[in-house]
Short mmCIF file of C-alpha atoms in Angstrom, two decimals:
data_model
loop_
_atom_site.label_atom_id
_atom_site.label_comp_id
_atom_site.label_asym_id
_atom_site.label_seq_id
_atom_site.Cartn_x
_atom_site.Cartn_y
_atom_site.Cartn_z
CA VAL A 23 2.29 162.73 116.82
CA CYS A 24 4.75 164.33 114.49
CA SER A 25 7.77 162.12 113.77
CA SER A 26 10.06 165.03 114.60
CA ASP A 27 8.76 164.95 118.19
CA LEU A 28 9.86 161.36 118.74
CA PRO A 29 13.15 160.84 120.58
CA ARG A 30 16.04 159.90 118.32
CA MET A 31 17.28 156.36 118.84
CA PRO A 32 21.01 156.04 119.57
CA ARG A 33 23.30 154.59 116.89
CA ALA A 34 26.09 152.05 117.34
CA GLY A 35 29.46 153.74 117.81
CA GLU A 36 28.17 157.08 119.06
CA PHE A 37 28.65 158.49 122.55
CA ILE A 38 25.65 159.16 124.77
CA ASP A 39 25.11 160.56 128.27
CA GLY A 40 23.21 158.79 131.00
CA GLU A 41 22.71 158.35 134.75
CA VAL A 42 23.70 155.25 136.72
CA ILE A 43 20.62 153.60 138.27
CA TYR A 44 22.15 150.28 139.38
CA VAL A 45 25.68 148.99 140.11
CA GLY A 46 26.06 145.23 140.38
CA ARG A 47 29.00 142.90 140.58
CA ASN A 48 29.31 142.40 136.83
CA GLU A 49 26.93 144.94 135.35
CA VAL A 50 25.85 148.56 135.51
CA LEU A 51 22.42 149.87 134.41
CA VAL A 52 22.14 153.37 132.97
CA ASP A 53 19.09 155.55 132.42
CA ILE A 54 19.18 157.27 129.03
CA ASP A 55 16.93 160.36 128.93
CA GLY A 56 14.23 158.53 130.94
CA LEU A 57 13.31 156.60 127.80
CA LEU A 58 15.88 153.83 127.40
CA THR A 59 17.96 151.68 129.69
CA GLY A 60 21.58 150.94 128.92
CA LEU A 61 23.60 147.96 130.13
CA ILE A 62 27.33 147.92 130.76
CA ARG A 63 28.73 144.50 131.58
CA GLY A 64 32.00 142.86 132.47
CA HIS A 65 35.21 144.44 131.25
CA GLU A 66 33.24 147.07 129.32
CA ALA A 67 32.89 148.87 132.65
CA TYR A 68 36.67 149.39 132.84
CA ASP A 69 37.55 153.05 132.40
CA GLU A 70 41.05 153.75 131.09
CA SER A 71 40.65 157.45 131.81
CA GLY A 72 40.10 156.70 135.51
CA GLU A 73 37.07 158.99 135.69
CA TYR A 74 34.51 156.22 136.30
CA ASN A 75 36.56 153.81 138.39
CA ASP A 76 34.19 153.88 141.38
CA LEU A 77 30.69 154.20 139.95
CA LYS A 78 27.66 154.63 142.19
CA VAL A 79 23.95 155.25 141.69
CA GLY A 80 23.29 158.81 140.55
CA ASP A 81 26.60 159.29 138.74
CA LYS A 82 26.41 160.96 135.34
CA ILE A 83 28.46 159.15 132.70
CA THR A 84 29.32 159.19 129.00
CA ALA A 85 29.43 155.80 127.27
CA SER A 86 29.65 154.51 123.72
CA VAL A 87 26.84 152.49 122.11
CA VAL A 88 27.94 148.94 121.29
CA GLU A 89 24.53 147.61 120.24
CA VAL A 90 21.21 149.50 119.95
CA GLU A 91 19.21 146.55 121.31
CA ASN A 92 20.74 143.43 122.84
CA GLU A 93 19.13 140.09 123.71
CA LYS A 94 17.57 141.68 126.81
CA GLY A 95 16.08 144.57 124.86
CA LEU A 96 18.57 146.98 126.42
CA VAL A 97 21.07 149.36 124.83
CA GLU A 98 24.48 147.68 125.10
CA LEU A 99 26.98 150.29 126.32
CA SER A 100 30.72 150.51 126.94
CA ILE A 101 32.60 152.79 129.26
CA ARG A 102 35.82 151.11 128.16
CA GLN A 103 35.63 152.49 124.62
CA ALA A 104 34.56 155.94 125.77
CA GLY A 105 37.20 155.89 128.50
CA HIS A 106 39.87 154.82 126.03
CA LYS A 107 39.12 157.75 123.74
CA LYS A 108 38.96 160.17 126.65
CA ALA A 109 42.20 158.86 128.16
CA TRP A 110 44.17 159.02 124.91
CA ASP A 111 42.71 162.40 123.98
CA LYS A 112 44.01 163.62 127.33
CA LEU A 113 47.44 162.13 126.61
CA ARG A 114 47.54 163.80 123.20
CA LYS A 115 46.82 167.14 124.86
CA MET A 116 49.58 166.49 127.43
CA LYS A 117 52.03 165.92 124.58
CA ALA A 118 50.89 168.99 122.65
CA ASP A 119 51.11 171.20 125.76
CA GLY A 120 54.46 169.76 126.90
CA GLU A 121 52.83 169.14 130.28
CA ILE A 122 55.01 167.65 133.03
CA VAL A 123 53.18 164.85 134.83
CA GLU A 124 53.93 162.29 137.52
CA VAL A 125 54.05 158.56 136.74
CA VAL A 126 54.56 155.45 138.85
CA VAL A 127 57.23 152.92 137.85
CA LEU A 128 55.64 149.45 137.66
CA ASP A 129 58.56 147.31 136.49
CA ALA A 130 61.89 147.39 134.63
CA ASN A 131 63.67 145.54 131.87
CA LYS A 132 67.04 146.07 130.21
CA GLY A 133 65.52 148.61 127.82
CA GLY A 134 63.85 150.83 130.39
CA LEU A 135 60.91 151.21 132.75
CA MET A 136 57.25 150.21 132.53
CA ILE A 137 55.14 153.05 133.90
CA LYS A 138 51.51 153.98 134.48
CA LEU A 139 50.18 157.42 133.64
CA ASP A 140 46.65 157.74 135.05
CA GLN A 141 45.22 154.35 133.98
CA VAL A 142 47.37 153.97 130.85
CA SER A 143 50.49 151.80 130.79
CA GLY A 144 53.53 153.18 129.01
CA PHE A 145 57.29 152.90 128.64
CA LEU A 146 60.23 155.07 129.66
CA PRO A 147 63.36 154.06 127.65
CA VAL A 148 66.75 154.06 129.37
CA SER A 149 67.89 156.77 126.95
CA GLN A 150 65.13 159.06 128.27
CA LEU A 151 66.11 158.83 131.94
CA SER A 152 67.51 161.90 133.66
CA PRO A 153 71.28 161.97 134.38
CA GLU A 154 70.41 161.34 138.04
CA ASN A 155 68.65 158.04 137.28
CA TYR A 156 70.69 156.93 134.25
CA PRO A 157 72.39 153.59 135.11
CA ARG A 158 76.11 154.20 134.64
CA VAL A 159 77.72 150.82 135.10
CA LEU A 160 81.37 149.86 134.72
CA GLY A 161 81.87 147.95 131.49
CA GLY A 162 78.16 148.20 130.60
CA ASN A 163 77.28 145.05 132.57
CA LYS A 164 73.64 144.34 131.60
CA THR A 165 72.82 142.54 134.83
CA LYS A 166 74.00 145.49 136.93
CA ILE A 167 72.18 147.93 134.65
CA LEU A 168 68.96 145.99 135.24
CA GLU A 169 69.59 146.01 139.01
CA LYS A 170 69.87 149.81 138.95
CA LEU A 171 66.70 150.11 136.88
CA LYS A 172 64.82 147.74 139.23
CA SER A 173 65.72 150.04 142.13
CA LEU A 174 63.38 152.64 140.56
CA VAL A 175 60.30 150.35 140.74
CA ASP A 176 57.44 151.88 142.79
CA LYS A 177 59.04 155.32 142.62
CA LYS A 178 57.29 158.35 141.14
CA LEU A 179 59.01 160.19 138.30
CA ARG A 180 58.22 163.50 136.61
CA VAL A 181 57.95 163.00 132.85
CA GLN A 182 56.65 164.40 129.59
CA VAL A 183 54.76 162.45 126.90
CA ILE A 184 56.97 162.26 123.79
CA ASP A 185 55.23 159.63 121.64
CA ILE A 186 51.70 158.32 121.52
CA ASN A 187 49.68 155.94 119.32
CA ASP A 188 46.33 154.86 120.75
CA GLU A 189 45.67 152.38 117.94
CA GLU A 190 48.82 150.45 118.82
CA GLY A 191 48.51 151.25 122.54
CA THR A 192 51.93 152.90 122.51
CA LEU A 193 52.78 155.51 125.12
CA ILE A 194 56.40 156.67 125.45
CA VAL A 195 57.44 159.16 128.12
CA SER A 196 60.68 160.95 128.91
CA GLU A 197 62.13 162.01 132.22
CA ARG A 198 65.01 163.76 130.48
CA ALA A 199 62.66 166.00 128.48
CA THR A 200 61.28 167.60 131.66
CA GLU A 201 64.68 169.12 132.34
CA LYS A 202 65.06 170.51 128.83
CA GLU A 203 63.59 173.97 129.39
CA GLU A 204 65.21 174.47 132.76
CA ARG A 205 68.48 173.09 131.41
CA LYS A 206 68.27 175.43 128.41
CA LYS A 207 68.04 178.47 130.69
CA ILE A 208 70.99 177.30 132.79
CA MET A 209 73.07 176.51 129.70
CA GLU A 210 72.55 180.02 128.37
CA ARG A 211 74.93 181.18 131.12
CA TYR A 212 77.81 179.24 129.54
CA LYS A 213 79.65 179.34 126.23
CA LYS A 214 82.44 177.50 124.45
CA GLY A 215 85.81 178.33 126.02
CA ASP A 216 84.48 178.91 129.55
CA THR A 217 86.32 177.30 132.45
CA VAL A 218 84.04 175.51 134.89
CA GLU A 219 84.61 173.84 138.23
CA GLY A 220 82.79 170.71 139.34
CA VAL A 221 82.90 167.14 140.52
CA VAL A 222 83.57 163.88 138.67
CA THR A 223 80.29 161.93 138.83
CA GLY A 224 81.38 158.82 136.95
CA VAL A 225 84.32 157.28 135.12
CA VAL A 226 83.81 154.96 132.15
CA ASP A 227 86.05 153.36 129.54
CA PHE A 228 85.69 156.28 127.13
CA GLY A 229 86.09 159.16 129.59
CA ALA A 230 84.73 160.84 132.70
CA PHE A 231 81.46 162.63 133.48
CA MET A 232 81.64 165.90 135.39
CA GLU A 233 78.79 167.81 137.04
CA PHE A 234 79.00 171.59 137.34
CA GLY A 235 76.77 174.63 137.66
CA ASP A 236 73.17 173.86 138.63
CA GLY A 237 73.09 170.18 137.79
CA LEU A 238 74.67 170.36 134.33
CA GLU A 239 76.76 167.38 133.32
CA GLY A 240 79.35 167.04 130.58
CA LEU A 241 81.70 164.40 129.26
CA ILE A 242 85.46 164.66 129.27
CA HIS A 243 86.44 162.24 126.51
CA ILE A 244 89.50 160.08 127.16
CA SER A 245 91.37 162.07 124.49
CA GLU A 246 90.71 165.29 126.47
CA LEU A 247 91.81 164.04 129.89
CA GLY A 248 95.47 164.88 129.33
CA TRP A 249 98.18 165.55 126.76
CA GLN A 250 99.81 162.21 127.54
CA ARG A 251 98.61 158.86 126.23
CA ILE A 252 95.83 157.57 128.52
CA ASP A 253 94.67 153.96 128.27
CA ASP A 254 92.34 153.97 131.27
CA PRO A 255 90.48 157.16 132.35
CA ARG A 256 90.51 155.80 135.91
CA ASP A 257 94.24 156.50 136.04
CA VAL A 258 93.63 160.25 135.93
CA ALA A 259 90.05 160.77 137.17
CA LYS A 260 88.31 159.47 140.30
CA GLU A 261 84.62 159.65 141.20
CA GLY A 262 84.03 162.51 143.66
CA GLN A 263 87.19 164.34 142.59
CA LYS A 264 86.91 168.14 142.30
CA ILE A 265 88.33 169.41 139.02
CA LYS A 266 88.34 172.32 136.58
CA ALA A 267 87.64 171.84 132.90
CA GLN A 268 87.11 173.90 129.77
CA ILE A 269 83.92 173.78 127.72
CA ILE A 270 84.92 172.80 124.17
CA ASP A 271 81.41 172.21 122.80
CA ILE A 272 77.97 172.98 124.19
CA SER A 273 74.47 172.31 122.85
CA THR A 274 71.06 171.47 124.28
CA ASN A 275 71.80 167.75 124.18
CA LYS A 276 75.51 167.56 124.85
CA ILE A 277 78.32 169.28 126.73
CA SER A 278 81.92 168.33 125.90
CA LEU A 279 84.67 169.26 128.33
CA SER A 280 88.46 169.14 128.39
CA LEU A 281 91.06 168.98 131.12
CA LYS A 282 94.07 169.18 128.86
CA ARG A 283 93.05 172.49 127.23
CA LEU A 284 93.63 174.20 130.60
CA ALA A 285 97.24 173.01 130.63
CA LYS A 286 99.93 174.26 128.25
CA ASP A 287 100.56 171.94 125.33
CA PRO A 288 103.87 170.25 126.27
CA TRP A 289 104.63 169.66 122.59
CA GLU A 290 104.81 173.41 122.05
CA ALA A 291 107.83 173.63 124.35
CA ILE A 292 109.84 170.97 122.47
CA LYS A 293 109.02 171.84 118.86
CA ASP A 294 112.50 173.33 118.31
CA LYS A 295 114.33 171.03 120.72
CA TYR A 296 114.35 167.84 118.63
CA LYS A 297 114.61 166.84 114.98
CA VAL A 298 114.62 163.65 112.92
CA GLY A 299 117.92 161.78 113.35
CA ASP A 300 118.53 162.92 116.94
CA LYS A 301 119.73 160.27 119.37
CA VAL A 302 117.75 160.40 122.62
CA LYS A 303 117.13 158.45 125.80
CA ALA A 304 113.51 157.46 126.47
CA LYS A 305 111.69 155.23 128.95
CA VAL A 306 109.39 152.40 127.85
CA VAL A 307 105.91 152.99 129.34
CA LYS A 308 103.77 150.43 127.51
CA LEU A 309 104.20 147.47 125.18
CA HIS A 310 101.93 147.18 122.16
CA LYS A 311 101.56 144.85 119.18
CA LEU A 312 102.79 147.69 116.97
CA GLY A 313 105.85 148.34 119.11
CA ALA A 314 106.50 150.14 122.36
CA PHE A 315 105.24 153.46 123.64
CA VAL A 316 108.13 155.40 125.11
CA GLU A 317 108.27 158.67 127.07
CA LEU A 318 110.80 161.21 125.85
CA GLU A 319 109.84 163.90 128.37
CA PRO A 320 106.91 164.23 130.81
CA ASN A 321 103.70 163.90 128.75
CA ILE A 322 105.68 163.48 125.51
CA GLN A 323 105.28 159.95 124.21
CA GLY A 324 106.10 158.28 120.93
CA LEU A 325 106.02 154.86 119.30
CA ALA A 326 109.07 152.69 118.71
CA ARG A 327 107.94 150.20 116.07
CA THR A 328 110.91 147.94 115.30
CA VAL A 329 110.95 145.91 118.49
CA ASP A 330 109.79 142.51 119.71
CA PHE A 331 108.84 142.04 123.36
CA SER A 332 107.97 138.41 123.62
CA GLY A 333 110.38 138.27 126.54
CA LYS A 334 113.18 136.72 124.59
CA PRO A 335 114.51 137.42 121.11
CA ASP A 336 113.38 134.59 118.84
CA LYS A 337 115.94 135.61 116.21
CA GLU A 338 119.27 137.30 116.59
CA ASP A 339 118.16 140.41 114.72
CA LYS A 340 115.06 140.90 116.93
CA LYS A 341 115.29 143.27 119.88
CA TRP A 342 113.15 143.31 122.98
CA LEU A 343 112.38 145.94 125.63
CA GLU A 344 111.13 146.07 129.20
CA VAL A 345 108.56 148.48 130.65
CA GLY A 346 110.12 151.02 133.03
CA LYS A 347 113.65 150.86 131.53
CA GLU A 348 115.43 153.56 129.54
CA TYR A 349 116.98 152.87 126.15
CA ASP A 350 118.81 154.80 123.46
CA PHE A 351 116.62 155.68 120.48
CA VAL A 352 116.86 157.54 117.20
CA ILE A 353 114.01 159.89 116.22
CA THR A 354 112.58 158.74 112.87
CA ASN A 355 109.49 161.00 112.77
CA PHE A 356 108.80 164.26 114.61
CA GLU A 357 105.60 166.30 114.04
CA PRO A 358 104.99 168.37 117.22
CA VAL A 359 101.95 170.18 115.79
CA ASP A 360 100.20 166.83 115.28
CA HIS A 361 101.74 165.30 118.43
CA LYS A 362 103.50 162.57 116.47
CA LEU A 363 106.82 161.02 117.46
CA GLY A 364 108.37 157.93 115.92
CA LEU A 365 111.55 156.28 117.13
CA ASP A 366 113.81 153.32 116.56
CA LEU A 367 116.35 151.70 118.84
CA ALA A 368 119.77 153.24 118.37
#
């Protein structure tokens, strides 16, 4: 017999095809080309790709060779290794194709969600959640954030694979990324300077979120909520409130909006009305460690620095003021273009 006519023996590490001839509780026997018998035992029968999760006699499979001949004289095989390669090759293709897939949320921690994609466990960071599922919590309370994330457990989410490393077993997915293309098309309808109408979806310490158009959401920073000094956005914006705003910046990742740009700058109207040295009446609206914020006219506020408001003067030359009362002041600094007004008690 010519040596070239003899069947080639499998080598450790390579993948071979076979047919299942026996399925036991802890082992599976595989016929290899009618010449050899392969053995898959224990956890080596676990298939990460999910293709061979319910093996039965007659099934055709691909397995990797662990050992050419084990203590029983059989070829030691592993579906686990073959399945791992197949599963992660599939994930790599999903990432390359930008495919949108469905995952199940298994659990949550403060950083995000544990998910399962096919048979592979992965992670969905909080930062990659869609606006709909992002946990906006007053004051950033971590316990409440976790409660909101836990409410997503057992739900199915549509995601894209954004990072993968099979050697480290790292799979990162993004819900936000799935909206990118659709969002891009919607955003092409808008440009900087456009006025949009929508609803306030959330109010936080640094501003208010507003939804408009077909699910677009932008931030109105606290500095853009009004021409007046605003210490708490909740004083001027309420969740569910219908408002109009102007787009002041727009990109794929961020939309910045403004309420005050739709109103006339009140400083423009008073630029020629006052000058340094003028004596004026103004109402104290807020006490501060630097002085007192006073209102000269509606939405025109300045800082009076040379005051003490401990309640009582601790020295005869100290002065003190009360919120809500009017006092006589002298303008010490007036820069209407930069919205700066400095005063001193008259």
